[in-house]
Amino acid sequence: MPKAIIVGAGINGLATAWGLTRRGWTVTVLEAGPLPNPRAASFDLHRLIRAQYGDDLGVAHRIGAAYAAWDTLWADLGATHLIRRGTLGLSREPGDFTDRSRAAFVANGAGEELAPEEVAARFPLFPTEGVRFGLYDPAGGMLLADRILRDLIRWLGAHGATLRALSPVTAVNRATGEVTFPGGREGGDVTILSAGVGLPALAPDLAGALAPYRATILYCNPAPEEAALWETAPCWTDLGGVHEELWGIAPAPGLPLKIGNGVLTGPGDPATQRLATHADVAATLAAYRGRIRGAERITPLDLAVNFYLMAPDGRFVVARDGRTVLLSADSGHGFKFGALTGLDLAAALDGGDFAAGAARITGAGVVAAA
């Protein structure tokens, strides 16, 4: 029975462990922090899943397969951790995110293109002044991230995998796949380094290409008078404008409204910059005025700081060196592909074509939309 060592228990590490366990492998997962780790990039109440993907056809074409992979996981877990509220993107200028998403969105048959008056009629929470068109993906919505991580940990433990919390890996022999951690050493047929922002420390040769990015997320209560509209409102991927990056997740039972402002995201130090600031809150709230009805009456509840690993051009990295696989499938948008990444990497390692599997995961070989 082949054996895998997986370093890092974020969504990609756990999903790969799941994929390999389903194929009969012996799997050990080593996590530097607790299980799950609240400092991991994957840990949050929820994450967006959506078909609007800019002009990156190579990644956008995988969304259908990503939904199917999640369905496979739900069947194994015995629970569905996806709320399909739909996702809406609005275009206000040529070249903004929704405009750049249009070609791939249409090519993939992902959903509906809406005229401004249709947006206003169906989604009145989103002002349409200056809107050119909207893209609506009815299959999209929110993946309940923390519940997914906890259930994957539970499933892996019940199916024979070994999970070790508080076991930071300090050294890796890529040729043999042997790793060193407090209390011992261990190796296998393959070692997968999926340690998130900890990956550059284990693979210093990647440090110049992979950088930790700091993102802020504001949880809040919407304006009380808009509560009824929020009950059926979609999540959103972009509200238009080439210099705006507004995205968010609608409130759901037991879950608050979540708003993000990508303009505030950039390189940061996870060791020293995890505290949120009043400036982060003020800038996020100000950006939503005129973009969401009642934005000036939103009540902040909490501001979270999340760090993820950014690869060149926002891509994913999958590479093999000896018995070691280097995996960074994040760049701020990797969670939605987590189940699919795990299944694809497991197939590539279990007698498959590794190069072809890596190309699928990274979206390589698909021409960008014109």
XYZ file of C-alpha atoms in Angstrom:
370
model
C 0.000 0.000 0.000
C 1.632 3.317 -1.050
C 2.182 5.973 1.599
C 1.908 9.769 1.449
C 3.101 12.417 3.882
C 1.135 15.655 3.596
C 2.528 18.799 5.200
C -0.230 21.298 5.927
C -3.888 20.746 6.831
C -5.534 23.505 4.843
C -8.107 22.675 2.199
C -5.566 21.503 -0.380
C -3.681 19.266 2.032
C -6.825 17.748 3.517
C -8.520 17.314 0.134
C -5.438 15.588 -1.278
C -5.372 13.343 1.800
C -9.037 12.554 1.119
C -8.361 11.799 -2.553
C -5.456 9.475 -1.751
C -7.280 7.742 1.121
C -10.171 6.984 -1.244
C -7.607 5.282 -3.506
C -6.303 3.058 -0.728
C -3.173 4.985 0.232
C -1.782 5.224 3.746
C -1.771 8.934 4.604
C -0.161 10.984 7.363
C -0.997 14.700 7.671
C 1.371 16.952 9.624
C 0.033 20.347 10.713
C 2.139 23.016 12.427
C -0.817 24.304 14.460
C -4.054 22.860 15.832
C -6.521 20.899 13.704
C -8.115 22.826 12.151
C -5.737 25.754 12.340
C -7.582 29.095 12.729
C -4.570 30.887 11.214
C -4.690 28.837 8.023
C -5.709 30.621 4.827
C -8.514 28.061 4.468
C -10.113 28.744 7.842
C -13.132 31.036 7.787
C -16.901 30.909 8.069
C -17.276 30.723 4.314
C -15.657 31.156 0.933
C -17.111 32.175 -2.427
C -17.603 29.726 -5.254
C -18.455 31.392 -8.566
C -18.094 31.085 -12.318
C -17.052 34.707 -12.967
C -13.294 34.459 -13.440
C -11.950 37.402 -15.371
C -10.244 36.513 -18.632
C -8.578 33.393 -17.219
C -10.306 30.746 -19.305
C -7.793 28.171 -18.118
C -9.173 28.333 -14.586
C -12.749 29.318 -15.431
C -13.328 26.157 -17.451
C -12.721 24.062 -14.296
C -15.653 25.461 -12.342
C -18.098 22.819 -13.573
C -15.698 20.066 -12.507
C -15.170 21.859 -9.180
C -18.901 21.742 -8.411
C -18.926 18.013 -9.252
C -15.923 17.373 -6.984
C -17.702 19.061 -4.087
C -20.723 16.829 -4.710
C -18.412 13.810 -4.409
C -17.114 15.154 -1.098
C -20.622 15.841 0.246
C -21.539 12.221 -0.475
C -18.529 10.986 1.503
C -19.055 13.403 4.397
C -22.789 12.805 4.604
C -23.360 16.574 4.702
C -23.546 19.418 2.189
C -21.597 22.519 3.166
C -22.609 24.708 0.232
C -25.377 27.303 0.232
C -26.315 28.141 -3.355
C -27.380 31.769 -3.211
C -26.000 32.542 -6.669
C -23.220 35.005 -7.475
C -23.623 38.337 -9.246
C -21.011 40.428 -11.011
C -21.657 43.939 -12.368
C -19.741 45.794 -15.059
C -19.502 49.585 -15.013
C -16.487 50.106 -17.270
C -14.793 48.310 -20.156
C -11.962 46.239 -18.748
C -13.333 45.817 -15.241
C -13.453 42.329 -13.713
C -16.983 41.474 -14.839
C -16.292 42.761 -18.337
C -13.162 40.592 -18.501
C -15.189 37.630 -17.195
C -17.788 37.866 -19.931
C -16.153 35.799 -22.700
C -15.217 32.832 -20.502
C -18.547 33.012 -18.649
C -20.495 32.832 -21.907
C -18.192 30.195 -23.422
C -18.714 27.938 -20.398
C -22.498 28.445 -20.367
C -22.124 29.349 -16.710
C -25.265 31.417 -16.189
C -27.117 34.518 -17.325
C -26.082 37.856 -18.765
C -28.424 40.539 -17.418
C -29.314 44.000 -18.674
C -29.216 46.787 -16.035
C -32.994 46.841 -15.740
C -33.013 43.077 -15.083
C -30.411 43.510 -12.350
C -32.518 46.252 -10.745
C -35.686 44.152 -10.848
C -34.167 40.921 -9.536
C -31.499 42.234 -7.177
C -32.676 45.615 -5.835
C -29.978 45.716 -3.140
C -27.420 46.601 -5.798
C -27.773 50.118 -7.304
C -27.480 50.038 -11.083
C -26.486 53.605 -11.891
C -23.684 53.307 -14.428
C -24.072 49.527 -14.768
C -23.524 48.210 -18.307
C -24.548 44.583 -17.657
C -24.452 41.848 -15.039
C -23.330 38.217 -14.989
C -25.288 35.899 -12.708
C -24.236 32.346 -11.803
C -27.201 30.615 -10.105
C -25.039 27.653 -9.034
C -22.602 29.813 -7.068
C -22.707 30.803 -3.458
C -20.881 30.099 -0.222
C -18.756 27.129 0.788
C -18.886 26.757 4.578
C -15.132 26.581 4.994
C -14.662 25.800 8.684
C -17.311 23.064 8.566
C -15.635 21.533 5.516
C -12.247 21.427 7.255
C -13.680 19.906 10.427
C -15.619 17.236 8.545
C -12.608 16.348 6.381
C -10.524 15.903 9.538
C -13.254 13.727 11.024
C -13.620 11.657 7.820
C -9.873 11.118 7.452
C -9.552 9.961 11.052
C -12.447 7.553 10.581
C -10.867 6.109 7.426
C -7.433 5.293 8.767
C -5.425 8.446 8.086
C -3.012 9.719 10.730
C -3.370 13.414 11.588
C -0.769 15.095 13.770
C -1.451 18.567 15.137
C 1.278 20.836 16.532
C 3.854 19.082 14.348
C 5.732 21.778 12.422
C 8.023 20.339 9.771
C 11.506 21.813 10.068
C 13.351 20.064 7.233
C 12.532 18.232 4.009
C 14.715 15.908 1.948
C 13.082 16.326 -1.438
C 14.954 13.425 -3.007
C 13.733 10.880 -0.451
C 10.580 12.659 0.724
C 11.664 12.373 4.357
C 10.508 15.169 6.671
C 11.737 16.156 10.119
C 9.387 17.416 12.824
C 9.469 17.614 16.638
C 9.546 14.055 17.858
C 10.765 12.316 14.764
C 11.213 11.821 11.071
C 8.934 10.207 8.551
C 8.915 9.448 4.859
C 6.819 7.723 2.273
C 6.406 7.138 -1.420
C 5.564 10.801 -1.855
C 5.588 13.896 0.348
C 3.275 16.790 -0.520
C 4.212 20.234 0.763
C 0.943 22.176 1.002
C 1.836 24.390 3.940
C 0.296 27.645 2.696
C 2.238 30.715 3.799
C 4.687 28.316 5.469
C 5.722 26.800 2.139
C 8.547 29.245 1.273
C 10.316 28.360 4.535
C 10.303 24.700 3.491
C 11.166 25.477 -0.132
C 13.402 28.582 -0.087
C 13.932 28.369 -3.841
C 10.264 29.352 -4.242
C 10.458 32.321 -1.883
C 11.074 34.763 -4.721
C 8.026 33.569 -6.663
C 5.543 32.997 -3.836
C 4.636 35.860 -1.506
C 2.285 36.065 1.498
C -0.609 38.464 0.892
C -2.702 40.158 3.570
C -6.472 40.387 3.053
C -9.059 41.955 5.355
C -12.624 40.703 5.681
C -15.390 42.626 7.438
C -18.287 40.759 9.057
C -21.326 42.888 9.730
C -25.072 43.219 10.060
C -26.816 44.846 7.086
C -29.132 47.815 7.440
C -32.197 46.556 9.390
C -34.696 47.973 6.891
C -33.115 45.873 4.131
C -33.264 42.588 6.067
C -36.052 41.091 3.948
C -34.151 41.730 0.712
C -30.995 40.149 2.119
C -32.837 36.879 2.792
C -32.701 36.017 -0.916
C -29.830 38.217 -2.093
C -26.959 36.671 -4.035
C -23.298 36.802 -3.161
C -21.247 39.063 -5.406
C -17.932 38.811 -7.211
C -17.522 42.401 -8.424
C -19.637 45.561 -8.372
C -17.906 47.224 -11.298
C -15.131 49.686 -11.998
C -11.547 49.046 -13.061
C -10.227 50.514 -9.806
C -12.676 48.718 -7.496
C -12.515 45.134 -6.226
C -15.628 44.679 -4.118
C -16.800 41.147 -3.361
C -18.903 39.644 -0.623
C -21.144 36.947 0.777
C -24.787 37.520 1.661
C -25.972 36.748 5.194
C -27.516 33.335 5.806
C -29.160 31.787 8.879
C -26.572 31.936 11.648
C -24.015 33.651 9.411
C -23.329 37.399 9.084
C -22.914 39.557 6.014
C -19.303 39.413 4.798
C -17.783 42.176 2.682
C -14.361 42.415 1.119
C -12.381 45.131 -0.614
C -9.606 43.706 -2.771
C -7.960 47.111 -3.162
C -6.737 46.704 0.421
C -5.121 43.323 -0.300
C -1.376 43.223 -0.836
C 1.949 41.805 0.329
C 2.235 41.464 4.087
C 4.018 39.736 6.936
C 1.930 37.029 8.646
C 4.221 37.185 11.677
C 3.588 40.874 12.431
C 0.488 42.102 10.553
C -2.399 39.945 11.754
C -4.109 42.699 13.737
C -6.913 44.567 11.967
C -6.925 48.356 12.004
C -9.596 51.063 12.183
C -8.326 52.244 8.802
C -9.166 48.821 7.310
C -12.742 49.082 8.600
C -13.236 52.676 7.450
C -11.841 52.048 3.970
C -14.002 48.968 3.452
C -17.230 50.642 4.567
C -16.523 53.757 2.499
C -15.973 51.697 -0.648
C -19.481 50.211 -0.420
C -21.390 53.493 -0.314
C -23.390 53.709 -3.515
C -22.667 50.066 -4.304
C -25.023 48.380 -1.802
C -28.344 49.792 -0.669
C -28.139 50.944 2.947
C -24.342 50.629 3.037
C -24.041 53.669 5.307
C -26.159 51.839 7.918
C -24.145 48.607 7.938
C -23.043 47.674 11.474
C -19.534 46.175 11.729
C -19.244 43.078 13.923
C -15.701 41.860 13.373
C -12.744 42.413 11.077
C -10.620 39.384 10.209
C -7.151 39.380 8.684
C -6.296 36.451 6.446
C -2.958 35.594 4.856
C -2.602 33.501 1.726
C 0.227 32.642 -0.641
C 0.221 34.497 -3.955
C 1.871 32.932 -7.008
C 2.891 34.816 -10.178
C -0.158 36.073 -12.112
C -2.418 34.662 -9.401
C -1.872 31.120 -10.661
C -1.418 27.789 -8.878
C 1.914 25.983 -8.519
C 2.261 22.192 -8.769
C 5.781 20.811 -9.191
C 7.606 17.578 -8.406
C 11.176 17.267 -7.172
C 12.314 13.744 -6.330
C 9.693 12.206 -4.061
C 8.334 15.606 -3.095
C 5.449 17.571 -4.596
C 5.282 21.333 -4.068
C 1.664 22.507 -4.018
C 0.451 26.094 -3.764
C -3.101 26.195 -5.097
C -4.319 29.386 -3.457
C -3.477 32.889 -4.754
C -6.620 34.112 -3.012
C -9.017 31.951 -5.015
C -8.012 28.342 -4.374
C -10.593 27.194 -1.820
C -13.372 26.807 -4.368
C -11.208 24.321 -6.272
C -10.049 22.477 -3.141
C -11.983 19.242 -3.607
C -11.091 19.121 -7.302
C -7.417 19.864 -6.628
C -7.322 16.984 -4.148
C -8.954 14.505 -6.517
C -6.821 15.567 -9.482
C -3.545 15.419 -7.560
C -4.452 12.051 -6.058
C -5.200 10.667 -9.526
C -1.920 12.038 -10.887
C 0.070 10.420 -8.069
C -1.790 7.115 -8.126
C -0.479 5.819 -11.431
C -1.628 8.784 -13.487
C 0.226 11.252 -15.675
C 1.687 13.769 -13.227
C 2.437 16.417 -15.848
C -1.107 16.228 -17.211
C -2.556 16.348 -13.705
C -0.471 19.391 -12.822
C -1.607 21.091 -16.028
C -5.250 20.455 -15.122
C -4.818 21.866 -11.622
C -3.077 25.015 -12.851
C -5.349 25.521 -15.862
C -2.342 25.390 -18.195
C -2.882 24.665 -21.845
C -6.184 26.529 -22.135
C -5.983 29.712 -24.187
C -7.113 32.849 -22.375
C -10.364 34.355 -23.551
C -10.070 37.168 -26.075
